[in-house]
Short mmCIF file of C-alpha atoms in Angstrom, two decimals:
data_model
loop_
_atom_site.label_atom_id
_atom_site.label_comp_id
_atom_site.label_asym_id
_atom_site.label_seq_id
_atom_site.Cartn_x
_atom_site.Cartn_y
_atom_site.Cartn_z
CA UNK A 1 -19.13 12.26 -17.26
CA UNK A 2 -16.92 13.27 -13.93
CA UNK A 3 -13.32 13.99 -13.59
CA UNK A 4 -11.05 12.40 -11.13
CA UNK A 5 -7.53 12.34 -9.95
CA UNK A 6 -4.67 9.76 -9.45
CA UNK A 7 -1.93 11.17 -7.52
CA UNK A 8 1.29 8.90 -6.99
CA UNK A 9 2.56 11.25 -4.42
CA UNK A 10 5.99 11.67 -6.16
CA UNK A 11 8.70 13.96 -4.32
CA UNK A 12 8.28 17.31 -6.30
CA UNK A 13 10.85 19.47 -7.62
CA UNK A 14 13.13 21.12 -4.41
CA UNK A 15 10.70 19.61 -2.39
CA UNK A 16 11.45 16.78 0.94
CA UNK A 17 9.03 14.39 1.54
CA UNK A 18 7.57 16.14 4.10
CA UNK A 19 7.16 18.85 1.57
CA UNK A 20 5.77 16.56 -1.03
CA UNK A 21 2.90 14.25 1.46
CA UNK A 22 1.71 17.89 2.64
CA UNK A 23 0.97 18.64 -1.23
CA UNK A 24 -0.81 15.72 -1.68
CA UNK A 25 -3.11 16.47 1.05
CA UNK A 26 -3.24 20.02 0.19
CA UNK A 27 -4.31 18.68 -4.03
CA UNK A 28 -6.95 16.89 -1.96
CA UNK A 29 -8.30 19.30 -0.41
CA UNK A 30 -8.60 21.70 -3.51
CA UNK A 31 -9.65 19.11 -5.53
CA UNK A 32 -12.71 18.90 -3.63
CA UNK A 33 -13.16 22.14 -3.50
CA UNK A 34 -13.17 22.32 -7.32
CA UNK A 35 -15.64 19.58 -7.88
CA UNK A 36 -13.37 16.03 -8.43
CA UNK A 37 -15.54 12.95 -8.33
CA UNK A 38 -12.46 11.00 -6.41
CA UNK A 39 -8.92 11.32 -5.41
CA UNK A 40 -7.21 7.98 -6.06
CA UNK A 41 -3.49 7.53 -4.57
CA UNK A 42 -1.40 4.50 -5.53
CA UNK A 43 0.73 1.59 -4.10
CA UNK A 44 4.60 1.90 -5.21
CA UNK A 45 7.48 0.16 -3.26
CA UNK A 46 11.67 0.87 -3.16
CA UNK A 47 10.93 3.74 -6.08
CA UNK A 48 13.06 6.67 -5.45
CA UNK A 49 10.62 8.99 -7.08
CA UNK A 50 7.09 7.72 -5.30
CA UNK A 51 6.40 7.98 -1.84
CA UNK A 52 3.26 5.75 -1.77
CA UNK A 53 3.52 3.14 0.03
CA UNK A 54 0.78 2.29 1.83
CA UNK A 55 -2.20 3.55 0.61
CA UNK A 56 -4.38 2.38 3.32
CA UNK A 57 -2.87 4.80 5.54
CA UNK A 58 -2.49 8.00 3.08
CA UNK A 59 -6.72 7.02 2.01
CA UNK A 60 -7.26 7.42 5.50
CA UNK A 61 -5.45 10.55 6.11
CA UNK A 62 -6.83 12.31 2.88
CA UNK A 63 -10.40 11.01 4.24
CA UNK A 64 -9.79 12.78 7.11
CA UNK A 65 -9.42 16.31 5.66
CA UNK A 66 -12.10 16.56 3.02
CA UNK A 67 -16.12 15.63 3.67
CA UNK A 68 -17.33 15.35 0.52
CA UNK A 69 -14.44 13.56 -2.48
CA UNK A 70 -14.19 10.33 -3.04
CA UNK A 71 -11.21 9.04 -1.56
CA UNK A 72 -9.60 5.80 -2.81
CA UNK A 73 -6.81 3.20 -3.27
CA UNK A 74 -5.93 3.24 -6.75
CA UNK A 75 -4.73 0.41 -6.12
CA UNK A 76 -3.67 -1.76 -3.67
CA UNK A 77 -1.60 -4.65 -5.38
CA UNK A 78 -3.09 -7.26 -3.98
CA UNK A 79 -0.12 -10.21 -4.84
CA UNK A 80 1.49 -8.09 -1.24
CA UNK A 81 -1.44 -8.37 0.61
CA UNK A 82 -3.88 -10.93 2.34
CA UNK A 83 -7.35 -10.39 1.49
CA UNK A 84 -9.08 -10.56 4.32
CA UNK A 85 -7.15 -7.77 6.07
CA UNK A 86 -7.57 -5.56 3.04
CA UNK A 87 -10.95 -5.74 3.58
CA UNK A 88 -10.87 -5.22 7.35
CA UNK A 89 -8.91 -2.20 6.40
CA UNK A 90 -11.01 -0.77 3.98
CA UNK A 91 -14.56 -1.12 6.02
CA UNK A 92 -13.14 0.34 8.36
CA UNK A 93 -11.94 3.50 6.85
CA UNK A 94 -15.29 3.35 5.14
CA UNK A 95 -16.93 3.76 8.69
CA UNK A 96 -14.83 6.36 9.25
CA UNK A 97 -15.38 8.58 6.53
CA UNK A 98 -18.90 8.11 5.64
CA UNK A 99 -18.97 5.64 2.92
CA UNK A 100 -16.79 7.78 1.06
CA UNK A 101 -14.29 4.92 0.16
CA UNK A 102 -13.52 3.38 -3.00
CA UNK A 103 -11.03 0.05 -3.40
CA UNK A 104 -9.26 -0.56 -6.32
CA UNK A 105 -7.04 -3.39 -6.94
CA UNK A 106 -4.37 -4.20 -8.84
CA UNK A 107 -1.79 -6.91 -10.04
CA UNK A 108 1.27 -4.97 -10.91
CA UNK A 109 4.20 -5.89 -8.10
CA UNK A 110 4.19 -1.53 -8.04
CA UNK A 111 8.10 -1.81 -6.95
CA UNK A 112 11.11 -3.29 -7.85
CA UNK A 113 12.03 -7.20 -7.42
CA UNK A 114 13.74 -6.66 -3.95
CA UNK A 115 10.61 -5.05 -3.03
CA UNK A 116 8.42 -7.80 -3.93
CA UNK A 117 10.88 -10.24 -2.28
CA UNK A 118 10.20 -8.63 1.16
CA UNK A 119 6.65 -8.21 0.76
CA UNK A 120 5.93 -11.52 0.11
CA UNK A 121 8.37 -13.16 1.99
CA UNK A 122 5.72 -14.79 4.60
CA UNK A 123 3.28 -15.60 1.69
CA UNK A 124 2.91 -19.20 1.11
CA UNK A 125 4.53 -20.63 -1.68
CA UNK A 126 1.26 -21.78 -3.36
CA UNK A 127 -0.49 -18.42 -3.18
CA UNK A 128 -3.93 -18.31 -5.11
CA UNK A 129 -4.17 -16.78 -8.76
CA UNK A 130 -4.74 -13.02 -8.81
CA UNK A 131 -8.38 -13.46 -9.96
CA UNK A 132 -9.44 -15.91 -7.27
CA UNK A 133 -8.11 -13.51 -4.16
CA UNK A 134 -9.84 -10.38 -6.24
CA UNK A 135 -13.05 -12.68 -5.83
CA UNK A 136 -12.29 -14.07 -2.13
CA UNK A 137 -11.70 -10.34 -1.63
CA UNK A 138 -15.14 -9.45 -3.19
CA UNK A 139 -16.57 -11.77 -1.45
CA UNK A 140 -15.63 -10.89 2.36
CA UNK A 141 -16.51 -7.12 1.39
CA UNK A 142 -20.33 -8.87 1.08
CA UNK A 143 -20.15 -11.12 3.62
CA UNK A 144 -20.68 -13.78 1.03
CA UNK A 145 -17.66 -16.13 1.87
CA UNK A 146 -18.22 -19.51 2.87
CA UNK A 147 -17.82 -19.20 6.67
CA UNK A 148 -19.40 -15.71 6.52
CA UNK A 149 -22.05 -16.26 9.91
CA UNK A 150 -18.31 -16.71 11.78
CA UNK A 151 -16.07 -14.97 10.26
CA UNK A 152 -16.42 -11.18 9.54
CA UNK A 153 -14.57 -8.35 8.47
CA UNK A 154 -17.08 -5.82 10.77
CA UNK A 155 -20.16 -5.83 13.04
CA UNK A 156 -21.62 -3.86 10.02
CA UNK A 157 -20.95 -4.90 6.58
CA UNK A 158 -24.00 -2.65 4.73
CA UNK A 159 -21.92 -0.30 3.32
CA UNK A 160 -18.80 -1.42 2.00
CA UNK A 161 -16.77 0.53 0.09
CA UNK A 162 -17.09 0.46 -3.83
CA UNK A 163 -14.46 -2.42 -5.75
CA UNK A 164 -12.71 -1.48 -8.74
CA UNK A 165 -10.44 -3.74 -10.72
CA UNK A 166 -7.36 -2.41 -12.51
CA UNK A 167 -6.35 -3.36 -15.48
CA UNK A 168 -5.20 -2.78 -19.03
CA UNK A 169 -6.92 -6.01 -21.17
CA UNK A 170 -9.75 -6.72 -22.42
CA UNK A 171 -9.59 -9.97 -20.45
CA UNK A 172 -8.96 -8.00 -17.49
CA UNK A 173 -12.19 -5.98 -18.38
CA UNK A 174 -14.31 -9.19 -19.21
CA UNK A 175 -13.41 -10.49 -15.61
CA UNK A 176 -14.65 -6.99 -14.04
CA UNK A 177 -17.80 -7.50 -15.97
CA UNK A 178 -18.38 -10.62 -15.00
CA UNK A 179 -17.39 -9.82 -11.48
CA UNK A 180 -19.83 -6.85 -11.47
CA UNK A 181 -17.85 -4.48 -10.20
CA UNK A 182 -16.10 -1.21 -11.99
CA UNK A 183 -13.39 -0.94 -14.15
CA UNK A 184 -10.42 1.22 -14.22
CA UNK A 185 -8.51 0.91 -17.40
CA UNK A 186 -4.32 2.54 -17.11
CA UNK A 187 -4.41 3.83 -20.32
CA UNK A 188 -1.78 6.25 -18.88
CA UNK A 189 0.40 2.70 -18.93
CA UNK A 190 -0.93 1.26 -21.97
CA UNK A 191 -1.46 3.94 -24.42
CA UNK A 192 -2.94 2.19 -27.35
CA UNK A 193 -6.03 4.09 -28.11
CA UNK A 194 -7.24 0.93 -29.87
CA UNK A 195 -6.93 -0.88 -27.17
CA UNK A 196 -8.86 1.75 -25.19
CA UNK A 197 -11.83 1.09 -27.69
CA UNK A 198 -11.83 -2.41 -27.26
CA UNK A 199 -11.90 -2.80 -24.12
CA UNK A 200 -14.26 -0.28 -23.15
CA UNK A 201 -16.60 -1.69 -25.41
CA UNK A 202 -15.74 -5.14 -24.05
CA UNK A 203 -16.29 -3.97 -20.79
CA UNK A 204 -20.03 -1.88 -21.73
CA UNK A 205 -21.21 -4.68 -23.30
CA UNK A 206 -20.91 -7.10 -20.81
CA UNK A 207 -21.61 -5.09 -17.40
CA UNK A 208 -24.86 -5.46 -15.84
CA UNK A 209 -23.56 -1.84 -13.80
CA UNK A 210 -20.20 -0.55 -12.73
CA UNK A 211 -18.42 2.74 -14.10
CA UNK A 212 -16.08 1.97 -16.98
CA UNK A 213 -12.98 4.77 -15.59
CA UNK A 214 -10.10 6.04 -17.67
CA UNK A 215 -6.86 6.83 -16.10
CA UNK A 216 -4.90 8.93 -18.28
CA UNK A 217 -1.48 11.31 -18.52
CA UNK A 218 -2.82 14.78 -18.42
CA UNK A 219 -0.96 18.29 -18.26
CA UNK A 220 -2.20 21.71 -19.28
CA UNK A 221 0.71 23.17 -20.42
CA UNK A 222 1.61 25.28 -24.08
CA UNK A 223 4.51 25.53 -26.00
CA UNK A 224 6.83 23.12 -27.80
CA UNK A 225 9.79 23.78 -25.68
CA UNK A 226 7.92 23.10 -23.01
CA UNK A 227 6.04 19.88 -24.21
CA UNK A 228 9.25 18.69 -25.16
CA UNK A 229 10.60 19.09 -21.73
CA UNK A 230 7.36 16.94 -20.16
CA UNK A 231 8.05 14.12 -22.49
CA UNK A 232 12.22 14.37 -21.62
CA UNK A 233 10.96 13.73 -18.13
CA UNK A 234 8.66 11.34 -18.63
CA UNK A 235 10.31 8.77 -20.85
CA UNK A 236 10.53 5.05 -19.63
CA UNK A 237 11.55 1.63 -19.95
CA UNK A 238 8.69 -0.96 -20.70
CA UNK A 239 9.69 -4.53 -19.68
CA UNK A 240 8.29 -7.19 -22.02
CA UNK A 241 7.73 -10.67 -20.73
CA UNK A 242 8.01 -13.62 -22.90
CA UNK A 243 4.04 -14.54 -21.80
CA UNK A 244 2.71 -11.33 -22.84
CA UNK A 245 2.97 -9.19 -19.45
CA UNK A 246 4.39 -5.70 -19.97
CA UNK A 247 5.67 -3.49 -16.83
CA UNK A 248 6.68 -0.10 -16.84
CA UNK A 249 9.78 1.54 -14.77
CA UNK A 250 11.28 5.40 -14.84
CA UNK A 251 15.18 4.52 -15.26
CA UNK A 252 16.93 2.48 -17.15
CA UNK A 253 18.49 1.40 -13.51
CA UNK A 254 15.55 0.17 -12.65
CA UNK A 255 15.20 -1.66 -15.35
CA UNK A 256 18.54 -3.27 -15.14
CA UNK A 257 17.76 -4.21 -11.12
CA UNK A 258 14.81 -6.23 -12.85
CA UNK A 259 16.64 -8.21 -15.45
CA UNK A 260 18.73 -9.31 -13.23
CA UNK A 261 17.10 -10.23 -10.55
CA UNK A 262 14.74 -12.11 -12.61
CA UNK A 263 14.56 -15.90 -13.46
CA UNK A 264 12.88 -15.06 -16.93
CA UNK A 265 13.95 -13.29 -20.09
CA UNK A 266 12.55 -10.11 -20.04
CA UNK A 267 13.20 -7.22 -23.45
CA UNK A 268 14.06 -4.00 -22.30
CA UNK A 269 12.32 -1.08 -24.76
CA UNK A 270 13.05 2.67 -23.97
CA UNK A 271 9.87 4.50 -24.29
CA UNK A 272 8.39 8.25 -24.91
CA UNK A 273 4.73 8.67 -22.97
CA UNK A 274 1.88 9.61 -24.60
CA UNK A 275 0.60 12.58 -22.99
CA UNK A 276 -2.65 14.64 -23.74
CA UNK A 277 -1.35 18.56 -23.39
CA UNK A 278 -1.89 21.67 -24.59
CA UNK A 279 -4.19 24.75 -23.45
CA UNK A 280 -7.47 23.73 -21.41
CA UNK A 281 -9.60 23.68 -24.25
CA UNK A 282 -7.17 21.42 -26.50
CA UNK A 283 -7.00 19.11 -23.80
CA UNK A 284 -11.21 19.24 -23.07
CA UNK A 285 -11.16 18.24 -27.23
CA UNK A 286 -9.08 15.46 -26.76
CA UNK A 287 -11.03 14.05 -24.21
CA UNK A 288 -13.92 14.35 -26.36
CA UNK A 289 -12.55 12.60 -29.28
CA UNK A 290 -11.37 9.73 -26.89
CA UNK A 291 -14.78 9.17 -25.48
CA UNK A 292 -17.11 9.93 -29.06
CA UNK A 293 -18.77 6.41 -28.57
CA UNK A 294 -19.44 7.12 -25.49
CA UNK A 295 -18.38 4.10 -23.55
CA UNK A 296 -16.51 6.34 -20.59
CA UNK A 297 -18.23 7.27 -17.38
CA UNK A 298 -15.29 8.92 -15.87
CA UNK A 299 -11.59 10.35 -17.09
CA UNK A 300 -8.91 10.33 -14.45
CA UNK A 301 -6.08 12.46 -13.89
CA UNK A 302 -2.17 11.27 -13.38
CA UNK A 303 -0.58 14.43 -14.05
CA UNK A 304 3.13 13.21 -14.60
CA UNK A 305 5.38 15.92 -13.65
CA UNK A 306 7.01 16.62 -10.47
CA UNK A 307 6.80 20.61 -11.09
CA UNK A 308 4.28 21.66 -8.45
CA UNK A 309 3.03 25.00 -10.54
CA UNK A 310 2.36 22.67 -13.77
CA UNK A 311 0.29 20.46 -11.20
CA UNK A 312 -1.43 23.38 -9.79
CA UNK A 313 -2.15 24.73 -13.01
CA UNK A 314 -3.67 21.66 -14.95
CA UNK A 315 -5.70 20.81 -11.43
CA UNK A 316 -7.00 24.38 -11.55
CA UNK A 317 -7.89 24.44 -15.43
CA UNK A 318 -9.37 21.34 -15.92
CA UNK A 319 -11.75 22.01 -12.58
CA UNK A 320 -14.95 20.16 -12.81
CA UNK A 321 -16.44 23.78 -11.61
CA UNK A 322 -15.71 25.76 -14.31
CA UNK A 323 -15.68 22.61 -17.41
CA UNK A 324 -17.95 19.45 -17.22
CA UNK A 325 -20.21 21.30 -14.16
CA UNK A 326 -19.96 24.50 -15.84
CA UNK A 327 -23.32 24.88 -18.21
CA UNK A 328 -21.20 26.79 -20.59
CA UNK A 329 -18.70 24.58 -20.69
CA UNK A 330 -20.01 21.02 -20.42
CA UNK A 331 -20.77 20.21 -23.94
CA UNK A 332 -17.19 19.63 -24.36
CA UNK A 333 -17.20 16.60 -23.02
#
């Protein structure tokens, strides 16, 4: 078991974005310090709350000021992006910081409608399905493309970075499996603990080898006043699609931008997160209970609140040093 972190780099509370990139390096660096497997950062467009947007470059940057972490994409939605430079990108940074690089990928547009608009504005009209760029992608990472003697994405393809698919399905999972590569389930999106077990065993049962990741809403933090404050600033508006797809946005602006600037008819829910809090020990418990049969390899972090001291405080508590690496400690989980 290992704990990891997804940080959305959001602007924190009387913080600029100046302020609010230098914490995410700074949460970086400490994390490694206090013994995180990875440090994911995520791909959001034309969101007033996320500065994200380009996590090649922040993966980079973050790579550049620890040696040791895990430093990844979690993920880079790959409908905005041609696969072949992804994985140009990727190697490279890879090369630069030691084979420390992990790749996830994702389907979610991460951004409003305008957003998409722009970003795939060049994009040909017949783009491929999701699932057969994640496997052209796959494939130029290996050098196992059809033209691979000509066409490369490096002199040196040995070590390139680790895949992970992102999902929340247990068809999504199935493909991973089948694709061999690791699994990151957004149960912080989708939080149907149900679900979870299904598709973790799904996934288990099915993977010759890959790490089977949860991504979950985490905050150590006690009192009901204060509980009740994180879910007041963390409730949402799920979009519901008539062919199944869900999305998630923070304001019911948002949400209004995407019904109308959509073709389809899309349901409009307002939501309250599911969010695992309490003191460090409550939380440890909780983890426990979600993982009893055993199926997770790995729990990441989102810690969704934009107070820096609640951020510092869960980061610090649930440190691998002193809980899961700690010999006292690491029968909790």
């Amino acid at each position: 078991m290992e704990f990891s972190l997804l940080n959305q780099s959001p602007i924190l509370k009387n913080h600029t974005v100046k302020e609010s990139l230098q914490n995410t390096i700074n949460f970086a660096v400490k994390a490694e310090r206090l013994g995180y497997k990875r440090f994911f950062v995520s791909e959001h467009h034309n969101l007033k709350t996320l500065i994200g947007t380009a996590p090649e470059v922040l993966v980079s940057h973050l790579a550049a000021h620890t040696s040791k972490m895990h430093i990844g994409a979690g993920g880079i939605m790959l409908s905005h992006h041609n696969p072949f430079h992804v994985a140009e990108q990727f190697q490279l940074i890879n090369h630069l910081a030691d084979g420390r690089i992990d790749l996830g990928i994702g389907k979610a547009p991460g951004g409003t409608p305008d957003a998409t608009k722009a970003l795939q504005h060049e994009l040909k009209d017949d783009i491929a399905p999701f699932n057969d760029r994640f496997v052209q992608l796959k494939k130029y990472l290996h050098g196992k493309h059809s033209n691979a003697d000509e066409l490369k994405i490096s002199p040196d393809t040995d070590n390139p970075p680790d895949l992970f698919l992102l999902g929340g399905s247990v068809s999504s999972a199935l493909f991973a499996a089948e694709e061999n590569v690791n699994y990151m389930f957004a149960h912080f999106i989708n939080n149907d603990v149900e679900l979870l077990k299904e598709v973790a065993k799904n996934y288990k049962n099915n993977a010759r080898k890959g790490k089977f990741i949860v991504a979950l809403s985490v905050l150590v933090i006690e009192g009901e006043d204060s509980k009740a404050a994180m879910i007041k600033e963390n409730e949402y508006y799920q979009l519901l699609y008539k062919d199944g797809r869900k999305y998630r946005v923070i304001t019911e602006e948002q949400a209004e931008t995407f019904v109308k600037n959509s073709d389809e008819e899309i349901e409009v829910v307002k939501k309250q997160p599911d969010i695992i809090m309490g003191s460090p020990d409550e939380v440890l418990e909780q983890l426990t209970e979600l993982n009893k049969d055993n199926y997770i390899d790995e729990f990441m972090f989102h810690l969704p609140t934009t107070d820096p001291e609640i951020r510092e405080q869960t980061l610090e508590a649930l440190a691998p040093v002193n809980t899961i690496h700690n010999s006292e400690k690491a029968g909790i989980v």
